[in-house]
Amino acid sequence: MARRRFKGGEIPTSSMADIAFLLLIFFLVTTTIDMDKGLGIILPAEGEELEIKKTNILNCLINSQGNVLLGGKPIAIKDVNREVRRRLAKNDKLIISVKAHEKTKYGDYVAVIDQLKRANATRISIADSE
Amino acid sequence: MKLNRKVKISSDIPTASMPDIIFMLLIFFMVTTVLREYSGLDVELPKAKRIQKLKSKRHTAHIWVSKQGQISIEDKLVRSSNVRHIMYTKRAADPQLTVSIKADKAARMGLISDIHTELRKADALMLNYSSKTAID
């Protein structure tokens, strides 16, 4: 019986690059680079209620039509930034209390929060809507 | 005068290390890819300017709120009173959890406010109002 000659047991590696390319393309396509972005906010812990002096509170009310009342005066949303900036310069302990009506659109609320963030207001309080 | 002819140099790009380079790229993408877990609800996000990136997808839980007032977590429609239980378990499993609220810009604040209350009770306090970049 003739012995078969051993022909070398190598795994063919010539197509490895192609396989790797294929996998690479798959992961390139499925990767979602666009990270979620948004307005960050930290809620107060439950039962954490503080008494704050009235002079340090600036009330910001939003009604169901998206009209804003800042410190008792009606104001356009795009002017909130400037007004809050002005008031913060006077009193840096100022806390802005945002109160929205139950039927207020979320978009208007986000617009106001954005304006406050742009005025570098760090103390923002979110009151329960009524 | 006779000039010494230079020996011909082969002008091929070396391809021997190509698989290694591709493998490296492959591993990079494999590690960074987070497959989209949930499809969520169809929402039109509000626009904002001062936006931040979420730190990590792995430490993020999403809540979808549609225009009609539906709330969806992990592709299940839930009532606002059930948000607390779901978020409490998530928060207990991951202390760095950030909750990303993907609400439609026409959603009502009454509902969002309910979610705020529920999240406060669940001790999930880091919040992110998902929004698109506004352009002037």
mmCIF file of N, CA, C and O in Angstrom, chain B residues 8-102:
data_model
loop_
_atom_site.group_PDB
_atom_site.id
_atom_site.type_symbol
_atom_site.label_atom_id
_atom_site.label_comp_id
_atom_site.label_asym_id
_atom_site.label_seq_id
_atom_site.Cartn_x
_atom_site.Cartn_y
_atom_site.Cartn_z
ATOM 1 N N LYS B 8 16.846 48.214 -10.182
ATOM 2 C CA LYS B 8 15.407 48.495 -10.165
ATOM 3 C C LYS B 8 14.792 48.131 -8.816
ATOM 4 O O LYS B 8 14.987 47.020 -8.316
ATOM 5 N N ILE B 9 14.083 49.084 -8.229
ATOM 6 C CA ILE B 9 13.395 48.801 -6.968
ATOM 7 C C ILE B 9 11.937 48.534 -7.303
ATOM 8 O O ILE B 9 11.324 49.299 -8.048
ATOM 9 N N SER B 10 11.414 47.491 -6.725
ATOM 10 C CA SER B 10 10.012 47.187 -7.024
ATOM 11 C C SER B 10 9.126 48.246 -6.388
ATOM 12 O O SER B 10 9.330 48.645 -5.244
ATOM 13 N N SER B 11 8.154 48.715 -7.123
ATOM 14 C CA SER B 11 7.330 49.830 -6.640
ATOM 15 C C SER B 11 5.980 49.364 -6.086
ATOM 16 O O SER B 11 5.026 50.109 -6.065
ATOM 17 N N ASP B 12 5.899 48.122 -5.651
ATOM 18 C CA ASP B 12 4.639 47.622 -5.092
ATOM 19 C C ASP B 12 4.450 48.117 -3.664
ATOM 20 O O ASP B 12 5.412 48.306 -2.925
ATOM 21 N N ILE B 13 3.186 48.333 -3.323
ATOM 22 C CA ILE B 13 2.878 48.654 -1.935
ATOM 23 C C ILE B 13 2.883 47.345 -1.162
ATOM 24 O O ILE B 13 2.256 46.379 -1.601
ATOM 25 N N PRO B 14 3.587 47.315 -0.054
ATOM 26 C CA PRO B 14 3.607 46.043 0.675
ATOM 27 C C PRO B 14 2.236 45.711 1.247
ATOM 28 O O PRO B 14 1.643 46.507 1.975
ATOM 29 N N THR B 15 1.723 44.583 0.917
ATOM 30 C CA THR B 15 0.372 44.216 1.355
ATOM 31 C C THR B 15 0.384 43.115 2.419
ATOM 32 O O THR B 15 -0.662 42.667 2.849
ATOM 33 N N ALA B 16 1.544 42.748 2.822
ATOM 34 C CA ALA B 16 1.619 41.630 3.763
ATOM 35 C C ALA B 16 0.977 41.976 5.104
ATOM 36 O O ALA B 16 0.352 41.133 5.741
ATOM 37 N N SER B 17 1.089 43.245 5.512
ATOM 38 C CA SER B 17 0.549 43.617 6.831
ATOM 39 C C SER B 17 -0.877 44.138 6.743
ATOM 40 O O SER B 17 -1.444 44.563 7.738
ATOM 41 N N MET B 18 -1.440 44.102 5.548
ATOM 42 C CA MET B 18 -2.803 44.629 5.382
ATOM 43 C C MET B 18 -3.837 43.918 6.264
ATOM 44 O O MET B 18 -4.638 44.581 6.929
ATOM 45 N N PRO B 19 -3.810 42.588 6.319
ATOM 46 C CA PRO B 19 -4.778 41.930 7.197
ATOM 47 C C PRO B 19 -4.672 42.395 8.645
ATOM 48 O O PRO B 19 -5.685 42.561 9.314
ATOM 49 N N ASP B 20 -3.465 42.632 9.097
ATOM 50 C CA ASP B 20 -3.291 43.088 10.481
ATOM 51 C C ASP B 20 -3.955 44.440 10.696
ATOM 52 O O ASP B 20 -4.625 44.674 11.699
ATOM 53 N N ILE B 21 -3.755 45.335 9.721
ATOM 54 C CA ILE B 21 -4.340 46.670 9.836
ATOM 55 C C ILE B 21 -5.857 46.573 9.836
ATOM 56 O O ILE B 21 -6.541 47.195 10.649
ATOM 57 N N ILE B 22 -6.357 45.751 8.940
ATOM 58 C CA ILE B 22 -7.818 45.594 8.856
ATOM 59 C C ILE B 22 -8.356 44.985 10.140
ATOM 60 O O ILE B 22 -9.368 45.428 10.667
ATOM 61 N N PHE B 23 -7.654 44.001 10.663
ATOM 62 C CA PHE B 23 -8.094 43.395 11.916
ATOM 63 C C PHE B 23 -8.131 44.409 13.046
ATOM 64 O O PHE B 23 -9.056 44.419 13.861
ATOM 65 N N MET B 24 -7.152 45.282 13.054
ATOM 66 C CA MET B 24 -7.110 46.300 14.102
ATOM 67 C C MET B 24 -8.335 47.209 14.010
ATOM 68 O O MET B 24 -9.001 47.487 15.006
ATOM 69 N N LEU B 25 -8.618 47.669 12.794
ATOM 70 C CA LEU B 25 -9.803 48.509 12.573
ATOM 71 C C LEU B 25 -11.063 47.757 12.974
ATOM 72 O O LEU B 25 -11.953 48.299 13.625
ATOM 73 N N LEU B 26 -11.104 46.489 12.572
ATOM 74 C CA LEU B 26 -12.265 45.654 12.874
ATOM 75 C C LEU B 26 -12.498 45.585 14.375
ATOM 76 O O LEU B 26 -13.616 45.785 14.856
ATOM 77 N N ILE B 27 -11.425 45.327 15.109
ATOM 78 C CA ILE B 27 -11.560 45.209 16.563
ATOM 79 C C ILE B 27 -12.011 46.534 17.158
ATOM 80 O O ILE B 27 -12.876 46.578 18.028
ATOM 81 N N PHE B 28 -11.468 47.631 16.633
ATOM 82 C CA PHE B 28 -11.892 48.956 17.114
ATOM 83 C C PHE B 28 -13.398 49.140 16.952
ATOM 84 O O PHE B 28 -14.100 49.528 17.884
ATOM 85 N N PHE B 29 -13.890 48.829 15.765
ATOM 86 C CA PHE B 29 -15.325 49.040 15.525
ATOM 87 C C PHE B 29 -16.188 48.049 16.320
ATOM 88 O O PHE B 29 -17.264 48.390 16.776
ATOM 89 N N MET B 30 -15.671 46.836 16.486
ATOM 90 C CA MET B 30 -16.430 45.867 17.270
ATOM 91 C C MET B 30 -16.588 46.333 18.705
ATOM 92 O O MET B 30 -17.641 46.174 19.314
ATOM 93 N N VAL B 31 -15.504 46.905 19.233
ATOM 94 C CA VAL B 31 -15.547 47.332 20.630
ATOM 95 C C VAL B 31 -16.446 48.552 20.802
ATOM 96 O O VAL B 31 -17.208 48.652 21.766
ATOM 97 N N THR B 32 -16.380 49.489 19.849
ATOM 98 C CA THR B 32 -17.140 50.727 20.034
ATOM 99 C C THR B 32 -18.606 50.611 19.634
ATOM 100 O O THR B 32 -19.404 51.441 20.031
ATOM 101 N N THR B 33 -18.941 49.605 18.852
ATOM 102 C CA THR B 33 -20.328 49.499 18.393
ATOM 103 C C THR B 33 -21.257 49.119 19.533
ATOM 104 O O THR B 33 -20.994 48.190 20.280
ATOM 105 N N VAL B 34 -22.308 49.879 19.657
ATOM 106 C CA VAL B 34 -23.413 49.484 20.523
ATOM 107 C C VAL B 34 -24.606 49.346 19.600
ATOM 108 O O VAL B 34 -25.038 50.325 18.998
ATOM 109 N N LEU B 35 -25.073 48.160 19.457
ATOM 110 C CA LEU B 35 -26.189 47.961 18.536
ATOM 111 C C LEU B 35 -27.430 48.643 19.076
ATOM 112 O O LEU B 35 -27.659 48.683 20.288
ATOM 113 N N ARG B 36 -28.177 49.184 18.183
ATOM 114 C CA ARG B 36 -29.404 49.874 18.567
ATOM 115 C C ARG B 36 -30.351 48.870 19.219
ATOM 116 O O ARG B 36 -30.723 47.867 18.621
ATOM 117 N N GLU B 37 -30.671 49.173 20.482
ATOM 118 C CA GLU B 37 -31.439 48.179 21.235
ATOM 119 C C GLU B 37 -32.932 48.291 20.988
ATOM 120 O O GLU B 37 -33.613 47.314 20.775
ATOM 121 N N TYR B 38 -33.414 49.508 21.058
ATOM 122 C CA TYR B 38 -34.865 49.682 20.971
ATOM 123 C C TYR B 38 -35.209 50.693 19.885
ATOM 124 O O TYR B 38 -34.470 51.639 19.656
ATOM 125 N N SER B 39 -36.307 50.462 19.261
ATOM 126 C CA SER B 39 -36.675 51.381 18.189
ATOM 127 C C SER B 39 -37.480 52.574 18.698
ATOM 128 O O SER B 39 -37.492 53.622 18.073
ATOM 129 N N GLY B 40 -38.146 52.422 19.832
ATOM 130 C CA GLY B 40 -38.826 53.554 20.439
ATOM 131 C C GLY B 40 -40.058 53.990 19.682
ATOM 132 O O GLY B 40 -40.588 53.275 18.843
ATOM 133 N N LEU B 41 -40.506 55.188 19.981
ATOM 134 C CA LEU B 41 -41.676 55.735 19.313
ATOM 135 C C LEU B 41 -41.231 56.783 18.311
ATOM 136 O O LEU B 41 -40.108 57.268 18.352
ATOM 137 N N ASP B 42 -42.138 57.115 17.443
ATOM 138 C CA ASP B 42 -41.842 58.124 16.438
ATOM 139 C C ASP B 42 -42.043 59.507 17.048
ATOM 140 O O ASP B 42 -43.168 59.908 17.327
ATOM 141 N N VAL B 43 -40.951 60.203 17.284
ATOM 142 C CA VAL B 43 -41.075 61.517 17.903
ATOM 143 C C VAL B 43 -40.313 62.570 17.111
ATOM 144 O O VAL B 43 -39.336 62.277 16.443
ATOM 145 N N GLU B 44 -40.805 63.780 17.216
ATOM 146 C CA GLU B 44 -40.075 64.913 16.650
ATOM 147 C C GLU B 44 -39.458 65.670 17.816
ATOM 148 O O GLU B 44 -40.166 66.303 18.604
ATOM 149 N N LEU B 45 -38.155 65.560 17.944
ATOM 150 C CA LEU B 45 -37.486 66.125 19.109
ATOM 151 C C LEU B 45 -37.491 67.648 19.061
ATOM 152 O O LEU B 45 -37.489 68.244 17.982
ATOM 153 N N PRO B 46 -37.518 68.292 20.216
ATOM 154 C CA PRO B 46 -37.418 69.757 20.215
ATOM 155 C C PRO B 46 -35.996 70.190 19.854
ATOM 156 O O PRO B 46 -35.078 69.384 19.844
ATOM 157 N N LYS B 47 -35.842 71.460 19.571
ATOM 158 C CA LYS B 47 -34.515 71.969 19.218
ATOM 159 C C LYS B 47 -33.966 72.803 20.372
ATOM 160 O O LYS B 47 -34.711 73.545 21.010
ATOM 161 N N ALA B 48 -32.685 72.711 20.596
ATOM 162 C CA ALA B 48 -32.048 73.507 21.639
ATOM 163 C C ALA B 48 -30.608 73.786 21.239
ATOM 164 O O ALA B 48 -30.065 73.136 20.347
ATOM 165 N N LYS B 49 -30.028 74.788 21.889
ATOM 166 C CA LYS B 49 -28.679 75.199 21.514
ATOM 167 C C LYS B 49 -27.617 74.701 22.491
ATOM 168 O O LYS B 49 -26.585 74.203 22.085
ATOM 169 N N ARG B 50 -27.882 74.908 23.760
ATOM 170 C CA ARG B 50 -26.858 74.576 24.751
ATOM 171 C C ARG B 50 -26.967 73.099 25.090
ATOM 172 O O ARG B 50 -27.457 72.738 26.145
ATOM 173 N N ILE B 51 -26.544 72.251 24.180
ATOM 174 C CA ILE B 51 -26.742 70.830 24.414
ATOM 175 C C ILE B 51 -25.441 70.137 24.773
ATOM 176 O O ILE B 51 -24.359 70.583 24.407
ATOM 177 N N GLN B 52 -25.599 69.061 25.513
ATOM 178 C CA GLN B 52 -24.446 68.292 25.951
ATOM 179 C C GLN B 52 -24.561 66.900 25.364
ATOM 180 O O GLN B 52 -25.656 66.418 25.114
ATOM 181 N N LYS B 53 -23.426 66.278 25.228
ATOM 182 C CA LYS B 53 -23.444 64.885 24.792
ATOM 183 C C LYS B 53 -23.704 64.006 25.995
ATOM 184 O O LYS B 53 -23.255 64.309 27.100
ATOM 185 N N LEU B 54 -24.379 62.933 25.736
ATOM 186 C CA LEU B 54 -24.550 61.952 26.805
ATOM 187 C C LEU B 54 -23.215 61.254 27.007
ATOM 188 O O LEU B 54 -22.501 60.984 26.057
ATOM 189 N N LYS B 55 -22.926 60.983 28.268
ATOM 190 C CA LYS B 55 -21.599 60.446 28.570
ATOM 191 C C LYS B 55 -21.360 59.100 27.895
ATOM 192 O O LYS B 55 -20.390 58.913 27.202
ATOM 193 N N SER B 56 -22.244 58.192 28.094
ATOM 194 C CA SER B 56 -22.036 56.866 27.542
ATOM 195 C C SER B 56 -23.379 56.219 27.264
ATOM 196 O O SER B 56 -24.324 56.376 28.019
ATOM 197 N N LYS B 57 -23.419 55.503 26.159
ATOM 198 C CA LYS B 57 -24.672 54.836 25.827
ATOM 199 C C LYS B 57 -24.976 53.711 26.803
ATOM 200 O O LYS B 57 -26.116 53.347 27.008
ATOM 201 N N ARG B 58 -23.922 53.145 27.371
ATOM 202 C CA ARG B 58 -24.123 52.021 28.266
ATOM 203 C C ARG B 58 -24.777 52.423 29.573
ATOM 204 O O ARG B 58 -25.355 51.599 30.263
ATOM 205 N N HIS B 59 -24.641 53.688 29.931
ATOM 206 C CA HIS B 59 -25.244 54.140 31.186
ATOM 207 C C HIS B 59 -26.465 55.008 30.920
ATOM 208 O O HIS B 59 -26.711 55.966 31.645
ATOM 209 N N THR B 60 -27.153 54.722 29.860
ATOM 210 C CA THR B 60 -28.302 55.546 29.508
ATOM 211 C C THR B 60 -29.554 54.680 29.373
ATOM 212 O O THR B 60 -29.525 53.626 28.768
ATOM 213 N N ALA B 61 -30.621 55.182 29.953
ATOM 214 C CA ALA B 61 -31.925 54.544 29.753
ATOM 215 C C ALA B 61 -32.812 55.552 29.028
ATOM 216 O O ALA B 61 -32.774 56.738 29.331
ATOM 217 N N HIS B 62 -33.554 55.077 28.074
ATOM 218 C CA HIS B 62 -34.382 55.982 27.287
ATOM 219 C C HIS B 62 -35.849 55.868 27.664
ATOM 220 O O HIS B 62 -36.343 54.783 27.944
ATOM 221 N N ILE B 63 -36.500 57.005 27.654
ATOM 222 C CA ILE B 63 -37.953 57.019 27.798
ATOM 223 C C ILE B 63 -38.494 57.800 26.612
ATOM 224 O O ILE B 63 -38.098 58.940 26.392
ATOM 225 N N TRP B 64 -39.372 57.166 25.861
ATOM 226 C CA TRP B 64 -39.979 57.872 24.731
ATOM 227 C C TRP B 64 -41.368 58.371 25.132
ATOM 228 O O TRP B 64 -42.134 57.633 25.764
ATOM 229 N N VAL B 65 -41.650 59.594 24.761
ATOM 230 C CA VAL B 65 -42.985 60.135 25.009
ATOM 231 C C VAL B 65 -43.501 60.687 23.685
ATOM 232 O O VAL B 65 -42.881 61.568 23.094
ATOM 233 N N SER B 66 -44.611 60.158 23.231
ATOM 234 C CA SER B 66 -45.116 60.575 21.928
ATOM 235 C C SER B 66 -46.080 61.748 22.071
ATOM 236 O O SER B 66 -46.454 62.137 23.166
ATOM 237 N N LYS B 67 -46.429 62.273 20.917
ATOM 238 C CA LYS B 67 -47.355 63.399 20.851
ATOM 239 C C LYS B 67 -48.694 63.042 21.495
ATOM 240 O O LYS B 67 -49.342 63.856 22.124
ATOM 241 N N GLN B 68 -49.105 61.801 21.299
ATOM 242 C CA GLN B 68 -50.407 61.359 21.805
ATOM 243 C C GLN B 68 -50.384 61.066 23.298
ATOM 244 O O GLN B 68 -51.414 60.741 23.872
ATOM 245 N N GLY B 69 -49.200 61.147 23.907
ATOM 246 C CA GLY B 69 -49.126 60.904 25.341
ATOM 247 C C GLY B 69 -48.814 59.472 25.708
ATOM 248 O O GLY B 69 -49.054 59.053 26.834
ATOM 249 N N GLN B 70 -48.254 58.718 24.752
ATOM 250 C CA GLN B 70 -47.839 57.363 25.088
ATOM 251 C C GLN B 70 -46.438 57.399 25.655
ATOM 252 O O GLN B 70 -45.605 58.194 25.217
ATOM 253 N N ILE B 71 -46.170 56.528 26.612
ATOM 254 C CA ILE B 71 -44.829 56.427 27.167
ATOM 255 C C ILE B 71 -44.299 55.046 26.830
ATOM 256 O O ILE B 71 -44.984 54.055 27.030
ATOM 257 N N SER B 72 -43.078 55.009 26.305
ATOM 258 C CA SER B 72 -42.492 53.730 25.926
ATOM 259 C C SER B 72 -41.121 53.590 26.559
ATOM 260 O O SER B 72 -40.270 54.465 26.446
ATOM 261 N N ILE B 73 -40.935 52.476 27.253
ATOM 262 C CA ILE B 73 -39.616 52.120 27.787
ATOM 263 C C ILE B 73 -39.319 50.713 27.297
ATOM 264 O O ILE B 73 -40.144 49.816 27.446
ATOM 265 N N GLU B 74 -38.148 50.529 26.727
ATOM 266 C CA GLU B 74 -37.728 49.228 26.174
ATOM 267 C C GLU B 74 -38.782 48.666 25.222
ATOM 268 O O GLU B 74 -39.089 47.470 25.254
ATOM 269 N N ASP B 75 -39.326 49.527 24.406
ATOM 270 C CA ASP B 75 -40.331 49.144 23.404
ATOM 271 C C ASP B 75 -41.611 48.571 24.000
ATOM 272 O O ASP B 75 -42.341 47.830 23.338
ATOM 273 N N LYS B 76 -41.858 48.900 25.248
ATOM 274 C CA LYS B 76 -43.124 48.496 25.845
ATOM 275 C C LYS B 76 -43.867 49.761 26.254
ATOM 276 O O LYS B 76 -43.275 50.673 26.830
ATOM 277 N N LEU B 77 -45.125 49.806 25.930
ATOM 278 C CA LEU B 77 -45.918 50.958 26.341
ATOM 279 C C LEU B 77 -46.244 50.818 27.816
ATOM 280 O O LEU B 77 -46.727 49.777 28.254
ATOM 281 N N VAL B 78 -45.948 51.858 28.575
ATOM 282 C CA VAL B 78 -46.206 51.797 30.006
ATOM 283 C C VAL B 78 -47.030 53.010 30.431
ATOM 284 O O VAL B 78 -47.072 54.019 29.736
ATOM 285 N N ARG B 79 -47.656 52.867 31.566
ATOM 286 C CA ARG B 79 -48.355 54.018 32.127
ATOM 287 C C ARG B 79 -47.373 54.802 32.993
ATOM 288 O O ARG B 79 -46.384 54.259 33.480
ATOM 289 N N SER B 80 -47.659 56.069 33.183
ATOM 290 C CA SER B 80 -46.694 56.897 33.911
ATOM 291 C C SER B 80 -46.485 56.385 35.335
ATOM 292 O O SER B 80 -45.415 56.567 35.911
ATOM 293 N N SER B 81 -47.484 55.709 35.893
ATOM 294 C CA SER B 81 -47.324 55.219 37.263
ATOM 295 C C SER B 81 -46.394 54.006 37.347
ATOM 296 O O SER B 81 -45.941 53.644 38.428
ATOM 297 N N ASN B 82 -46.086 53.396 36.192
ATOM 298 C CA ASN B 82 -45.197 52.232 36.208
ATOM 299 C C ASN B 82 -43.740 52.592 35.964
ATOM 300 O O ASN B 82 -42.865 51.740 36.082
ATOM 301 N N VAL B 83 -43.512 53.868 35.616
ATOM 302 C CA VAL B 83 -42.151 54.304 35.303
ATOM 303 C C VAL B 83 -41.239 54.088 36.500
ATOM 304 O O VAL B 83 -40.096 53.667 36.362
ATOM 305 N N ARG B 84 -41.804 54.327 37.686
ATOM 306 C CA ARG B 84 -41.001 54.253 38.899
ATOM 307 C C ARG B 84 -40.359 52.870 39.071
ATOM 308 O O ARG B 84 -39.163 52.776 39.309
ATOM 309 N N HIS B 85 -41.157 51.812 38.920
ATOM 310 C CA HIS B 85 -40.648 50.457 39.159
ATOM 311 C C HIS B 85 -39.549 50.104 38.180
ATOM 312 O O HIS B 85 -38.513 49.562 38.553
ATOM 313 N N ILE B 86 -39.781 50.429 36.916
ATOM 314 C CA ILE B 86 -38.804 50.081 35.879
ATOM 315 C C ILE B 86 -37.502 50.826 36.123
ATOM 316 O O ILE B 86 -36.412 50.259 36.097
ATOM 317 N N MET B 87 -37.647 52.123 36.417
ATOM 318 C CA MET B 87 -36.451 52.934 36.580
ATOM 319 C C MET B 87 -35.734 52.597 37.880
ATOM 320 O O MET B 87 -34.525 52.718 37.959
ATOM 321 N N TYR B 88 -36.487 52.177 38.876
ATOM 322 C CA TYR B 88 -35.851 51.834 40.144
ATOM 323 C C TYR B 88 -34.923 50.633 39.963
ATOM 324 O O TYR B 88 -33.795 50.649 40.443
ATOM 325 N N THR B 89 -35.376 49.601 39.247
ATOM 326 C CA THR B 89 -34.527 48.427 39.003
ATOM 327 C C THR B 89 -33.309 48.815 38.174
ATOM 328 O O THR B 89 -32.212 48.354 38.438
ATOM 329 N N LYS B 90 -33.530 49.660 37.180
ATOM 330 C CA LYS B 90 -32.412 50.077 36.325
ATOM 331 C C LYS B 90 -31.397 50.874 37.133
ATOM 332 O O LYS B 90 -30.195 50.706 36.997
ATOM 333 N N ARG B 91 -31.904 51.749 37.966
ATOM 334 C CA ARG B 91 -31.045 52.605 38.751
ATOM 335 C C ARG B 91 -30.251 51.775 39.771
ATOM 336 O O ARG B 91 -29.074 52.025 40.035
ATOM 337 N N ALA B 92 -30.901 50.751 40.344
ATOM 338 C CA ALA B 92 -30.224 49.901 41.314
ATOM 339 C C ALA B 92 -29.100 49.114 40.637
ATOM 340 O O ALA B 92 -28.053 48.864 41.234
ATOM 341 N N ALA B 93 -29.304 48.740 39.383
ATOM 342 C CA ALA B 93 -28.290 47.971 38.663
ATOM 343 C C ALA B 93 -27.131 48.845 38.210
ATOM 344 O O ALA B 93 -26.014 48.373 38.061
ATOM 345 N N ASP B 94 -27.399 50.122 37.987
ATOM 346 C CA ASP B 94 -26.365 51.011 37.463
ATOM 347 C C ASP B 94 -26.463 52.373 38.139
ATOM 348 O O ASP B 94 -27.319 53.181 37.790
ATOM 349 N N PRO B 95 -25.597 52.630 39.109
ATOM 350 C CA PRO B 95 -25.696 53.909 39.828
ATOM 351 C C PRO B 95 -25.387 55.131 38.960
ATOM 352 O O PRO B 95 -25.762 56.243 39.320
ATOM 353 N N GLN B 96 -24.708 54.924 37.837
ATOM 354 C CA GLN B 96 -24.366 56.076 36.985
ATOM 355 C C GLN B 96 -25.436 56.364 35.949
ATOM 356 O O GLN B 96 -25.189 57.086 34.983
ATOM 357 N N LEU B 97 -26.584 55.790 36.129
ATOM 358 C CA LEU B 97 -27.624 55.862 35.106
ATOM 359 C C LEU B 97 -28.077 57.302 34.810
ATOM 360 O O LEU B 97 -28.338 58.083 35.715
ATOM 361 N N THR B 98 -28.126 57.609 33.540
ATOM 362 C CA THR B 98 -28.717 58.864 33.092
ATOM 363 C C THR B 98 -29.981 58.505 32.316
ATOM 364 O O THR B 98 -29.958 57.591 31.499
ATOM 365 N N VAL B 99 -31.038 59.219 32.602
ATOM 366 C CA VAL B 99 -32.291 58.953 31.895
ATOM 367 C C VAL B 99 -32.422 59.966 30.774
ATOM 368 O O VAL B 99 -32.353 61.174 30.993
ATOM 369 N N SER B 100 -32.577 59.473 29.582
ATOM 370 C CA SER B 100 -32.733 60.358 28.437
ATOM 371 C C SER B 100 -34.204 60.359 28.037
ATOM 372 O O SER B 100 -34.761 59.322 27.723
ATOM 373 N N ILE B 101 -34.797 61.535 28.102
ATOM 374 C CA ILE B 101 -36.207 61.648 27.741
ATOM 375 C C ILE B 101 -36.302 62.090 26.288
ATOM 376 O O ILE B 101 -35.871 63.184 25.932
ATOM 377 N N LYS B 102 -36.837 61.220 25.480
ATOM 378 C CA LYS B 102 -37.032 61.547 24.080
ATOM 379 C C LYS B 102 -38.511 61.828 23.889
ATOM 380 O O LYS B 102 -39.290 60.931 23.580
#
